[in-house]
PDB file of N, CA and C in Angstrom:
ATOM      1  N   MET P  10       0.511 -35.516  -6.524  1.00 42.00           N
ATOM      2  CA  MET P  10       1.798 -34.828  -5.436  1.00 42.00           C
ATOM      3  C   MET P  10       3.000 -36.836  -5.601  1.00 42.00           C
ATOM      4  N   GLU P  11       4.033 -36.891  -5.602  1.00 47.00           N
ATOM      5  CA  GLU P  11       5.391 -37.617  -5.269  1.00 47.00           C
ATOM      6  C   GLU P  11       5.362 -37.179  -3.561  1.00 47.00           C
ATOM      7  N   THR P  12       5.104 -38.577  -2.949  1.00 50.00           N
ATOM      8  CA  THR P  12       5.871 -38.251  -1.681  1.00 50.00           C
ATOM      9  C   THR P  12       6.461 -39.202  -1.415  1.00 50.00           C
ATOM     10  N   HIS P  13       7.658 -39.678  -0.147  1.00 48.00           N
ATOM     11  CA  HIS P  13       9.030 -40.022  -0.047  1.00 48.00           C
ATOM     12  C   HIS P  13       8.860 -40.528   0.741  1.00 48.00           C
ATOM     13  N   PRO P  14       8.541 -42.091   0.074  1.00 57.00           N
ATOM     14  CA  PRO P  14       8.393 -42.908   1.549  1.00 57.00           C
ATOM     15  C   PRO P  14       9.803 -43.094   3.025  1.00 57.00           C
ATOM     16  N   GLY P  15       9.789 -43.330   3.493  1.00 63.00           N
ATOM     17  CA  GLY P  15      11.170 -43.795   4.733  1.00 63.00           C
ATOM     18  C   GLY P  15      11.219 -41.886   5.208  1.00 63.00           C
ATOM     19  N   PRO P  16      12.137 -41.851   5.877  1.00 72.00           N
ATOM     20  CA  PRO P  16      12.847 -40.588   6.653  1.00 72.00           C
ATOM     21  C   PRO P  16      12.354 -39.484   5.243  1.00 72.00           C
ATOM     22  N   LEU P  17      12.232 -38.297   5.731  1.00 88.00           N
ATOM     23  CA  LEU P  17      12.839 -36.837   5.781  1.00 88.00           C
ATOM     24  C   LEU P  17      13.885 -36.996   4.709  1.00 88.00           C
ATOM     25  N   ILE P  18      14.568 -35.954   3.824  1.00 92.00           N
ATOM     26  CA  ILE P  18      14.907 -35.391   3.375  1.00 92.00           C
ATOM     27  C   ILE P  18      15.423 -33.929   3.607  1.00 92.00           C
ATOM     28  N   VAL P  19      16.401 -34.069   4.242  1.00 94.00           N
ATOM     29  CA  VAL P  19      16.875 -32.630   4.903  1.00 94.00           C
ATOM     30  C   VAL P  19      17.491 -31.277   4.027  1.00 94.00           C
ATOM     31  N   PRO P  20      18.116 -30.883   3.245  1.00 96.00           N
ATOM     32  CA  PRO P  20      19.186 -30.507   2.410  1.00 96.00           C
ATOM     33  C   PRO P  20      19.999 -29.969   3.748  1.00 96.00           C
ATOM     34  N   THR P  21      21.081 -30.739   3.495  1.00 97.00           N
ATOM     35  CA  THR P  21      22.803 -30.479   4.571  1.00 97.00           C
ATOM     36  C   THR P  21      22.973 -29.280   4.946  1.00 97.00           C
ATOM     37  N   LEU P  22      22.422 -27.448   3.557  1.00 97.00           N
ATOM     38  CA  LEU P  22      22.448 -26.593   4.215  1.00 97.00           C
ATOM     39  C   LEU P  22      21.974 -26.202   5.706  1.00 97.00           C
ATOM     40  N   VAL P  23      20.468 -26.814   5.415  1.00 96.00           N
ATOM     41  CA  VAL P  23      19.330 -26.149   6.490  1.00 96.00           C
ATOM     42  C   VAL P  23      19.759 -26.806   7.336  1.00 96.00           C
ATOM     43  N   LEU P  24      20.296 -28.010   7.598  1.00 96.00           N
ATOM     44  CA  LEU P  24      21.370 -28.428   9.037  1.00 96.00           C
ATOM     45  C   LEU P  24      21.016 -27.110  10.045  1.00 96.00           C
ATOM     46  N   THR P  25      22.521 -26.058   9.934  1.00 94.00           N
ATOM     47  CA  THR P  25      22.484 -25.013  10.160  1.00 94.00           C
ATOM     48  C   THR P  25      21.474 -23.764  11.348  1.00 94.00           C
ATOM     49  N   GLU P  26      21.161 -23.681  10.105  1.00 93.00           N
ATOM     50  CA  GLU P  26      19.062 -22.680  10.335  1.00 93.00           C
ATOM     51  C   GLU P  26      18.570 -23.748  10.863  1.00 93.00           C
ATOM     52  N   VAL P  27      18.050 -24.966  10.935  1.00 94.00           N
ATOM     53  CA  VAL P  27      16.994 -25.824  11.583  1.00 94.00           C
ATOM     54  C   VAL P  27      17.114 -25.393  13.284  1.00 94.00           C
ATOM     55  N   VAL P  28      18.501 -25.201  13.924  1.00 96.00           N
ATOM     56  CA  VAL P  28      19.195 -26.375  14.767  1.00 96.00           C
ATOM     57  C   VAL P  28      19.207 -24.661  15.519  1.00 96.00           C
ATOM     58  N   TYR P  29      20.108 -23.695  14.803  1.00 96.00           N
ATOM     59  CA  TYR P  29      19.715 -22.426  15.651  1.00 96.00           C
ATOM     60  C   TYR P  29      18.518 -21.888  16.157  1.00 96.00           C
ATOM     61  N   LEU P  30      17.425 -21.596  14.480  1.00 94.00           N
ATOM     62  CA  LEU P  30      16.267 -22.200  15.035  1.00 94.00           C
ATOM     63  C   LEU P  30      15.278 -22.892  16.058  1.00 94.00           C
ATOM     64  N   LEU P  31      15.479 -23.806  16.436  1.00 95.00           N
ATOM     65  CA  LEU P  31      14.885 -24.579  17.495  1.00 95.00           C
ATOM     66  C   LEU P  31      16.186 -24.033  18.959  1.00 95.00           C
ATOM     67  N   GLY P  32      16.892 -23.904  18.820  1.00 96.00           N
ATOM     68  CA  GLY P  32      17.975 -23.788  19.419  1.00 96.00           C
ATOM     69  C   GLY P  32      17.334 -22.152  20.635  1.00 96.00           C
ATOM     70  N   THR P  33      17.283 -21.339  19.949  1.00 97.00           N
ATOM     71  CA  THR P  33      16.965 -20.010  20.053  1.00 97.00           C
ATOM     72  C   THR P  33      15.911 -19.264  20.669  1.00 97.00           C
ATOM     73  N   ARG P  34      14.947 -20.382  19.823  1.00 96.00           N
ATOM     74  CA  ARG P  34      12.934 -19.859  19.630  1.00 96.00           C
ATOM     75  C   ARG P  34      12.961 -21.253  20.303  1.00 96.00           C
ATOM     76  N   LEU P  35      13.009 -22.348  20.211  1.00 97.00           N
ATOM     77  CA  LEU P  35      12.426 -23.312  20.898  1.00 97.00           C
ATOM     78  C   LEU P  35      12.974 -23.532  22.486  1.00 97.00           C
ATOM     79  N   GLY P  36      14.269 -22.918  22.290  1.00 97.00           N
ATOM     80  CA  GLY P  36      14.298 -23.663  23.787  1.00 97.00           C
ATOM     81  C   GLY P  36      15.634 -25.088  23.178  1.00 97.00           C
ATOM     82  N   THR P  37      16.862 -25.764  24.003  1.00 97.00           N
ATOM     83  CA  THR P  37      18.183 -26.827  23.738  1.00 97.00           C
ATOM     84  C   THR P  37      17.366 -27.806  23.792  1.00 97.00           C
ATOM     85  N   HIS P  38      16.095 -27.730  24.736  1.00 98.00           N
ATOM     86  CA  HIS P  38      14.758 -29.263  24.336  1.00 98.00           C
ATOM     87  C   HIS P  38      14.826 -29.805  23.415  1.00 98.00           C
ATOM     88  N   ALA P  39      14.540 -29.110  22.448  1.00 97.00           N
ATOM     89  CA  ALA P  39      13.844 -28.853  21.244  1.00 97.00           C
ATOM     90  C   ALA P  39      15.221 -29.360  20.312  1.00 97.00           C
ATOM     91  N   GLU P  40      16.325 -29.050  20.510  1.00 97.00           N
ATOM     92  CA  GLU P  40      17.342 -28.443  20.293  1.00 97.00           C
ATOM     93  C   GLU P  40      17.926 -29.966  20.022  1.00 97.00           C
ATOM     94  N   LEU P  41      17.760 -30.470  21.339  1.00 97.00           N
ATOM     95  CA  LEU P  41      18.090 -31.913  21.057  1.00 97.00           C
ATOM     96  C   LEU P  41      18.261 -32.508  20.940  1.00 97.00           C
ATOM     97  N   ARG P  42      16.209 -32.969  20.796  1.00 97.00           N
ATOM     98  CA  ARG P  42      15.689 -33.348  20.183  1.00 97.00           C
ATOM     99  C   ARG P  42      16.647 -33.989  18.548  1.00 97.00           C
ATOM    100  N   PHE P  43      16.262 -32.736  18.508  1.00 96.00           N
ATOM    101  CA  PHE P  43      16.703 -32.881  16.345  1.00 96.00           C
ATOM    102  C   PHE P  43      17.628 -32.966  16.249  1.00 96.00           C
ATOM    103  N   LEU P  44      18.934 -33.450  17.393  1.00 96.00           N
ATOM    104  CA  LEU P  44      20.473 -33.728  17.288  1.00 96.00           C
ATOM    105  C   LEU P  44      20.100 -35.749  17.799  1.00 96.00           C
ATOM    106  N   GLY P  45      19.305 -35.896  18.873  1.00 97.00           N
ATOM    107  CA  GLY P  45      19.532 -36.809  18.352  1.00 97.00           C
ATOM    108  C   GLY P  45      18.453 -37.409  17.586  1.00 97.00           C
ATOM    109  N   ASP P  46      16.895 -36.814  16.546  1.00 95.00           N
ATOM    110  CA  ASP P  46      16.490 -37.791  15.732  1.00 95.00           C
ATOM    111  C   ASP P  46      17.487 -38.043  14.551  1.00 95.00           C
ATOM    112  N   LEU P  47      18.336 -36.294  14.204  1.00 95.00           N
ATOM    113  CA  LEU P  47      18.959 -36.802  13.157  1.00 95.00           C
ATOM    114  C   LEU P  47      20.531 -37.639  12.870  1.00 95.00           C
ATOM    115  N   ALA P  48      20.708 -38.423  14.719  1.00 96.00           N
ATOM    116  CA  ALA P  48      21.699 -39.507  14.604  1.00 96.00           C
ATOM    117  C   ALA P  48      20.768 -40.713  14.637  1.00 96.00           C
ATOM    118  N   SER P  49      19.304 -40.673  15.163  1.00 95.00           N
ATOM    119  CA  SER P  49      18.585 -42.439  15.116  1.00 95.00           C
ATOM    120  C   SER P  49      18.421 -42.462  13.772  1.00 95.00           C
ATOM    121  N   GLY P  50      18.403 -41.312  12.931  1.00 93.00           N
ATOM    122  CA  GLY P  50      17.899 -41.673  11.054  1.00 93.00           C
ATOM    123  C   GLY P  50      16.733 -41.187  10.483  1.00 93.00           C
ATOM    124  N   ALA P  51      16.078 -40.522  11.299  1.00 92.00           N
ATOM    125  CA  ALA P  51      15.001 -39.985  11.088  1.00 92.00           C
ATOM    126  C   ALA P  51      14.970 -39.544   9.655  1.00 92.00           C
ATOM    127  N   PHE P  52      15.593 -38.655   9.594  1.00 93.00           N
ATOM    128  CA  PHE P  52      15.858 -38.265   8.064  1.00 93.00           C
ATOM    129  C   PHE P  52      17.205 -38.313   7.994  1.00 93.00           C
ATOM    130  N   ASP P  53      17.153 -38.386   6.860  1.00 94.00           N
ATOM    131  CA  ASP P  53      18.041 -37.761   5.447  1.00 94.00           C
ATOM    132  C   ASP P  53      19.017 -37.022   4.734  1.00 94.00           C
ATOM    133  N   ILE P  54      20.065 -36.725   5.518  1.00 96.00           N
ATOM    134  CA  ILE P  54      20.764 -35.790   5.276  1.00 96.00           C
ATOM    135  C   ILE P  54      21.367 -35.370   4.052  1.00 96.00           C
ATOM    136  N   GLU P  55      20.767 -34.751   2.654  1.00 97.00           N
ATOM    137  CA  GLU P  55      21.116 -34.768   1.211  1.00 97.00           C
ATOM    138  C   GLU P  55      21.904 -33.529   1.311  1.00 97.00           C
ATOM    139  N   PRO P  56      23.597 -34.203   0.340  1.00 97.00           N
ATOM    140  CA  PRO P  56      23.894 -32.626   0.013  1.00 97.00           C
ATOM    141  C   PRO P  56      23.826 -32.880  -1.694  1.00 97.00           C
ATOM    142  N   VAL P  57      24.850 -31.160  -0.826  1.00 97.00           N
ATOM    143  CA  VAL P  57      24.436 -29.880  -2.598  1.00 97.00           C
ATOM    144  C   VAL P  57      25.210 -31.477  -3.392  1.00 97.00           C
ATOM    145  N   HIS P  58      24.823 -31.271  -4.627  1.00 96.00           N
ATOM    146  CA  HIS P  58      26.234 -31.523  -6.308  1.00 96.00           C
ATOM    147  C   HIS P  58      26.321 -30.976  -6.684  1.00 96.00           C
ATOM    148  N   THR P  59      26.884 -31.208  -6.852  1.00 95.00           N
ATOM    149  CA  THR P  59      27.931 -29.749  -7.716  1.00 95.00           C
ATOM    150  C   THR P  59      26.997 -29.143  -9.035  1.00 95.00           C
ATOM    151  N   THR P  60      25.609 -30.194  -9.578  1.00 95.00           N
ATOM    152  CA  THR P  60      25.183 -29.178 -10.045  1.00 95.00           C
ATOM    153  C   THR P  60      24.344 -28.421  -9.636  1.00 95.00           C
ATOM    154  N   ASP P  61      23.800 -28.877  -7.829  1.00 97.00           N
ATOM    155  CA  ASP P  61      22.916 -28.007  -7.798  1.00 97.00           C
ATOM    156  C   ASP P  61      23.485 -26.664  -7.255  1.00 97.00           C
ATOM    157  N   TRP P  62      25.144 -26.303  -7.301  1.00 98.00           N
ATOM    158  CA  TRP P  62      25.455 -25.026  -6.788  1.00 98.00           C
ATOM    159  C   TRP P  62      24.953 -24.144  -8.012  1.00 98.00           C
ATOM    160  N   LEU P  63      24.742 -24.326  -9.294  1.00 97.00           N
ATOM    161  CA  LEU P  63      24.511 -23.885 -10.844  1.00 97.00           C
ATOM    162  C   LEU P  63      22.848 -23.407  -9.901  1.00 97.00           C
ATOM    163  N   ARG P  64      22.380 -23.681 -10.178  1.00 98.00           N
ATOM    164  CA  ARG P  64      21.541 -23.714  -9.374  1.00 98.00           C
ATOM    165  C   ARG P  64      20.794 -22.624  -8.444  1.00 98.00           C
ATOM    166  N   ILE P  65      21.243 -23.347  -7.692  1.00 98.00           N
ATOM    167  CA  ILE P  65      21.466 -22.872  -5.868  1.00 98.00           C
ATOM    168  C   ILE P  65      21.949 -20.805  -6.478  1.00 98.00           C
ATOM    169  N   ALA P  66      22.883 -21.257  -7.221  1.00 98.00           N
ATOM    170  CA  ALA P  66      23.410 -19.545  -7.757  1.00 98.00           C
ATOM    171  C   ALA P  66      23.092 -18.905  -8.642  1.00 98.00           C
ATOM    172  N   ASP P  67      22.089 -19.028  -8.776  1.00 97.00           N
ATOM    173  CA  ASP P  67      20.633 -18.972 -10.426  1.00 97.00           C
ATOM    174  C   ASP P  67      19.633 -18.535  -9.716  1.00 97.00           C
ATOM    175  N   LEU P  68      19.216 -18.954  -9.140  1.00 97.00           N
ATOM    176  CA  LEU P  68      17.751 -18.388  -8.191  1.00 97.00           C
ATOM    177  C   LEU P  68      18.342 -17.596  -6.833  1.00 97.00           C
ATOM    178  N   VAL P  69      19.192 -17.757  -6.133  1.00 97.00           N
ATOM    179  CA  VAL P  69      20.332 -16.438  -5.288  1.00 97.00           C
ATOM    180  C   VAL P  69      20.502 -14.984  -6.087  1.00 97.00           C
ATOM    181  N   GLY P  70      20.165 -14.934  -7.493  1.00 97.00           N
ATOM    182  CA  GLY P  70      20.687 -13.539  -8.431  1.00 97.00           C
ATOM    183  C   GLY P  70      19.607 -13.428  -8.999  1.00 97.00           C
ATOM    184  N   ARG P  71      18.161 -14.625  -9.916  1.00 97.00           N
ATOM    185  CA  ARG P  71      17.614 -13.525 -10.218  1.00 97.00           C
ATOM    186  C   ARG P  71      17.070 -13.573  -8.152  1.00 97.00           C
ATOM    187  N   TYR P  72      16.609 -13.931  -7.833  1.00 96.00           N
ATOM    188  CA  TYR P  72      15.387 -13.441  -6.555  1.00 96.00           C
ATOM    189  C   TYR P  72      16.396 -11.598  -5.392  1.00 96.00           C
ATOM    190  N   GLN P  73      17.353 -11.676  -5.256  1.00 95.00           N
ATOM    191  CA  GLN P  73      18.175 -11.706  -5.347  1.00 95.00           C
ATOM    192  C   GLN P  73      17.593  -9.966  -3.878  1.00 95.00           C
ATOM    193  N   ASP P  74      16.537  -9.072  -4.778  1.00 94.00           N
ATOM    194  CA  ASP P  74      15.574  -8.757  -4.422  1.00 94.00           C
ATOM    195  C   ASP P  74      14.403  -8.776  -3.339  1.00 94.00           C
ATOM    196  N   LEU P  75      14.524  -9.764  -3.603  1.00 93.00           N
ATOM    197  CA  LEU P  75      14.060 -10.962  -2.412  1.00 93.00           C
ATOM    198  C   LEU P  75      14.609 -10.546  -0.352  1.00 93.00           C
ATOM    199  N   PRO P  76      15.435 -11.232  -0.352  1.00 92.00           N
ATOM    200  CA  PRO P  76      16.633 -11.742  -1.119  1.00 92.00           C
ATOM    201  C   PRO P  76      15.935 -12.884  -0.659  1.00 92.00           C
ATOM    202  N   LEU P  77      16.559 -13.858  -1.720  1.00 93.00           N
ATOM    203  CA  LEU P  77      15.857 -15.566  -1.320  1.00 93.00           C
ATOM    204  C   LEU P  77      16.924 -15.594  -0.466  1.00 93.00           C
ATOM    205  N   GLY P  78      18.619 -15.808  -0.402  1.00 94.00           N
ATOM    206  CA  GLY P  78      18.891 -16.714   0.283  1.00 94.00           C
ATOM    207  C   GLY P  78      19.685 -17.514  -0.187  1.00 94.00           C
ATOM    208  N   THR P  79      20.324 -17.790  -0.240  1.00 96.00           N
ATOM    209  CA  THR P  79      21.543 -19.449  -0.489  1.00 96.00           C
ATOM    210  C   THR P  79      20.512 -20.908   0.444  1.00 96.00           C
ATOM    211  N   VAL P  80      20.400 -20.687   1.915  1.00 96.00           N
ATOM    212  CA  VAL P  80      19.972 -22.117   2.013  1.00 96.00           C
ATOM    213  C   VAL P  80      18.389 -22.501   1.535  1.00 96.00           C
ATOM    214  N   ASP P  81      17.885 -21.316   1.366  1.00 95.00           N
ATOM    215  CA  ASP P  81      15.945 -20.810   0.867  1.00 95.00           C
ATOM    216  C   ASP P  81      16.515 -22.052  -0.864  1.00 95.00           C
ATOM    217  N   ALA P  82      17.372 -21.806  -1.209  1.00 96.00           N
ATOM    218  CA  ALA P  82      17.330 -21.550  -2.890  1.00 96.00           C
ATOM    219  C   ALA P  82      18.151 -23.870  -2.743  1.00 96.00           C
ATOM    220  N   SER P  83      19.185 -23.733  -2.108  1.00 97.00           N
ATOM    221  CA  SER P  83      19.368 -25.393  -1.702  1.00 97.00           C
ATOM    222  C   SER P  83      18.067 -25.542  -1.949  1.00 97.00           C
ATOM    223  N   VAL P  84      17.005 -25.204  -1.101  1.00 96.00           N
ATOM    224  CA  VAL P  84      15.606 -26.651  -0.393  1.00 96.00           C
ATOM    225  C   VAL P  84      14.822 -26.783  -1.812  1.00 96.00           C
ATOM    226  N   ILE P  85      15.112 -25.875  -2.791  1.00 96.00           N
ATOM    227  CA  ILE P  85      14.782 -25.245  -4.069  1.00 96.00           C
ATOM    228  C   ILE P  85      15.243 -25.949  -5.246  1.00 96.00           C
ATOM    229  N   ALA P  86      16.874 -25.990  -5.386  1.00 97.00           N
ATOM    230  CA  ALA P  86      17.641 -26.871  -6.180  1.00 97.00           C
ATOM    231  C   ALA P  86      17.467 -28.982  -5.621  1.00 97.00           C
ATOM    232  N   CYS P  87      17.541 -29.202  -3.985  1.00 96.00           N
ATOM    233  CA  CYS P  87      17.026 -30.483  -3.666  1.00 96.00           C
ATOM    234  C   CYS P  87      15.398 -30.749  -4.583  1.00 96.00           C
ATOM    235  N   ALA P  88      15.056 -30.557  -4.259  1.00 95.00           N
ATOM    236  CA  ALA P  88      14.269 -30.320  -4.262  1.00 95.00           C
ATOM    237  C   ALA P  88      13.200 -30.893  -6.292  1.00 95.00           C
ATOM    238  N   GLU P  89      14.347 -29.875  -6.972  1.00 96.00           N
ATOM    239  CA  GLU P  89      14.266 -30.207  -8.118  1.00 96.00           C
ATOM    240  C   GLU P  89      15.062 -31.592  -8.495  1.00 96.00           C
ATOM    241  N   ARG P  90      15.675 -31.208  -8.010  1.00 96.00           N
ATOM    242  CA  ARG P  90      16.837 -32.443  -8.807  1.00 96.00           C
ATOM    243  C   ARG P  90      16.109 -34.239  -8.009  1.00 96.00           C
ATOM    244  N   LEU P  91      15.836 -33.936  -6.810  1.00 95.00           N
ATOM    245  CA  LEU P  91      15.073 -35.022  -6.691  1.00 95.00           C
ATOM    246  C   LEU P  91      13.400 -35.842  -7.669  1.00 95.00           C
ATOM    247  N   GLY P  92      12.766 -34.093  -7.253  1.00 93.00           N
ATOM    248  CA  GLY P  92      11.701 -34.364  -8.122  1.00 93.00           C
ATOM    249  C   GLY P  92      10.442 -34.667  -7.282  1.00 93.00           C
ATOM    250  N   ILE P  93      10.420 -33.690  -5.697  1.00 92.00           N
ATOM    251  CA  ILE P  93       9.685 -34.530  -4.556  1.00 92.00           C
ATOM    252  C   ILE P  93       9.273 -32.338  -4.616  1.00 92.00           C
ATOM    253  N   ASP P  94       7.496 -32.685  -4.293  1.00 91.00           N
ATOM    254  CA  ASP P  94       7.156 -32.076  -4.634  1.00 91.00           C
ATOM    255  C   ASP P  94       6.546 -30.855  -3.462  1.00 91.00           C
ATOM    256  N   GLU P  95       6.930 -31.307  -2.392  1.00 92.00           N
ATOM    257  CA  GLU P  95       6.685 -30.681  -1.166  1.00 92.00           C
ATOM    258  C   GLU P  95       7.577 -30.323  -0.317  1.00 92.00           C
ATOM    259  N   VAL P  96       7.212 -29.191   0.688  1.00 92.00           N
ATOM    260  CA  VAL P  96       9.096 -28.610   1.148  1.00 92.00           C
ATOM    261  C   VAL P  96       8.053 -28.496   2.034  1.00 92.00           C
ATOM    262  N   ALA P  97       9.374 -29.355   3.643  1.00 90.00           N
ATOM    263  CA  ALA P  97       8.449 -28.239   4.814  1.00 90.00           C
ATOM    264  C   ALA P  97       9.491 -26.813   5.517  1.00 90.00           C
ATOM    265  N   THR P  98       8.998 -25.963   5.608  1.00 89.00           N
ATOM    266  CA  THR P  98       8.566 -24.677   5.522  1.00 89.00           C
ATOM    267  C   THR P  98       8.496 -23.636   6.713  1.00 89.00           C
ATOM    268  N   VAL P  99       9.471 -22.737   7.087  1.00 84.00           N
ATOM    269  CA  VAL P  99       8.766 -22.149   8.065  1.00 84.00           C
ATOM    270  C   VAL P  99       8.391 -21.261   7.181  1.00 84.00           C
ATOM    271  N   ASP P 100       9.163 -20.884   5.685  1.00 83.00           N
ATOM    272  CA  ASP P 100       9.627 -19.180   5.470  1.00 83.00           C
ATOM    273  C   ASP P 100       8.386 -19.274   4.256  1.00 83.00           C
ATOM    274  N   ARG P 101       7.222 -18.858   4.154  1.00 87.00           N
ATOM    275  CA  ARG P 101       5.723 -19.368   3.304  1.00 87.00           C
ATOM    276  C   ARG P 101       6.782 -18.371   2.145  1.00 87.00           C
ATOM    277  N   ARG P 102       6.982 -17.121   2.602  1.00 86.00           N
ATOM    278  CA  ARG P 102       6.890 -15.844   2.012  1.00 86.00           C
ATOM    279  C   ARG P 102       8.050 -16.258   0.990  1.00 86.00           C
ATOM    280  N   HIS P 103       9.606 -16.846   0.702  1.00 86.00           N
ATOM    281  CA  HIS P 103      10.001 -16.594   0.297  1.00 86.00           C
ATOM    282  C   HIS P 103       9.634 -17.655  -1.101  1.00 86.00           C
ATOM    283  N   PHE P 104       8.591 -19.164  -0.777  1.00 89.00           N
ATOM    284  CA  PHE P 104       8.802 -20.609  -1.347  1.00 89.00           C
ATOM    285  C   PHE P 104       7.662 -20.359  -1.597  1.00 89.00           C
ATOM    286  N   THR P 105       6.823 -18.892  -2.020  1.00 89.00           N
ATOM    287  CA  THR P 105       5.590 -18.275  -2.516  1.00 89.00           C
ATOM    288  C   THR P 105       6.104 -17.617  -3.650  1.00 89.00           C
ATOM    289  N   VAL P 106       6.605 -16.822  -3.930  1.00 91.00           N
ATOM    290  CA  VAL P 106       7.283 -16.183  -4.675  1.00 91.00           C
ATOM    291  C   VAL P 106       8.130 -16.646  -5.857  1.00 91.00           C
ATOM    292  N   VAL P 107       9.270 -17.430  -5.296  1.00 92.00           N
ATOM    293  CA  VAL P 107      10.182 -18.171  -6.690  1.00 92.00           C
ATOM    294  C   VAL P 107       9.434 -19.006  -7.258  1.00 92.00           C
ATOM    295  N   LYS P 108       9.948 -18.489  -8.256  1.00 90.00           N
ATOM    296  CA  LYS P 108       9.365 -19.640  -9.566  1.00 90.00           C
ATOM    297  C   LYS P 108       9.868 -21.134  -9.834  1.00 90.00           C
ATOM    298  N   ALA P 109       9.827 -23.015  -9.529  1.00 90.00           N
ATOM    299  CA  ALA P 109      10.952 -23.658  -8.489  1.00 90.00           C
ATOM    300  C   ALA P 109      10.365 -24.231 -10.103  1.00 90.00           C
ATOM    301  N   ASN P 110      11.834 -25.081 -10.850  1.00 90.00           N
ATOM    302  CA  ASN P 110      10.969 -25.994 -11.647  1.00 90.00           C
ATOM    303  C   ASN P 110       9.663 -26.813 -11.534  1.00 90.00           C
ATOM    304  N   ARG P 111       9.110 -26.776 -10.880  1.00 87.00           N
ATOM    305  CA  ARG P 111       8.471 -27.816 -10.893  1.00 87.00           C
ATOM    306  C   ARG P 111       6.860 -27.124  -9.303  1.00 87.00           C
ATOM    307  N   THR P 112       6.062 -27.107  -9.854  1.00 89.00           N
ATOM    308  CA  THR P 112       5.255 -27.109  -9.067  1.00 89.00           C
ATOM    309  C   THR P 112       5.631 -27.840  -6.883  1.00 89.00           C
ATOM    310  N   LEU P 113       5.768 -26.604  -6.126  1.00 91.00           N
ATOM    311  CA  LEU P 113       5.378 -26.876  -4.828  1.00 91.00           C
ATOM    312  C   LEU P 113       4.983 -26.971  -3.501  1.00 91.00           C
ATOM    313  N   SER P 114       4.409 -27.904  -2.646  1.00 92.00           N
ATOM    314  CA  SER P 114       3.431 -28.371  -2.190  1.00 92.00           C
ATOM    315  C   SER P 114       4.136 -28.025  -0.601  1.00 92.00           C
ATOM    316  N   LEU P 115       3.601 -26.457   0.071  1.00 92.00           N
ATOM    317  CA  LEU P 115       4.286 -26.310   1.004  1.00 92.00           C
ATOM    318  C   LEU P 115       4.154 -26.898   2.439  1.00 92.00           C
ATOM    319  N   LEU P 116       4.354 -27.420   3.400  1.00 91.00           N
ATOM    320  CA  LEU P 116       3.901 -28.269   3.991  1.00 91.00           C
ATOM    321  C   LEU P 116       4.372 -27.211   5.947  1.00 91.00           C
ATOM    322  N   PRO P 117       3.517 -26.853   6.684  1.00 84.00           N
ATOM    323  CA  PRO P 117       2.517 -27.266   7.402  1.00 84.00           C
ATOM    324  C   PRO P 117       1.388 -25.786   6.662  1.00 84.00           C
TER     325      PRO P 117
END
């Protein structure tokens, strides 16, 4: 399995979901810590590339009965494009069903 040296990669579409979950489930202090981590460079924010949009649409369409959703599909598209094997998620259900173009190890 490949590991990414340095800061962890966070696909840009994931940011809003993470901030929302932190704020609503763990409170403002957790949200503020995450924002501080973003500001300090603890994470590399990965933009959606032009080719990712087609892969995201393919995954959302293929798994519409799940439903997969654009954010989770963007994580898969990003991991495939960058050759990343490890994905951190609290939504194991979606990531265990989807057949990505590479084997993804789910953390934690």
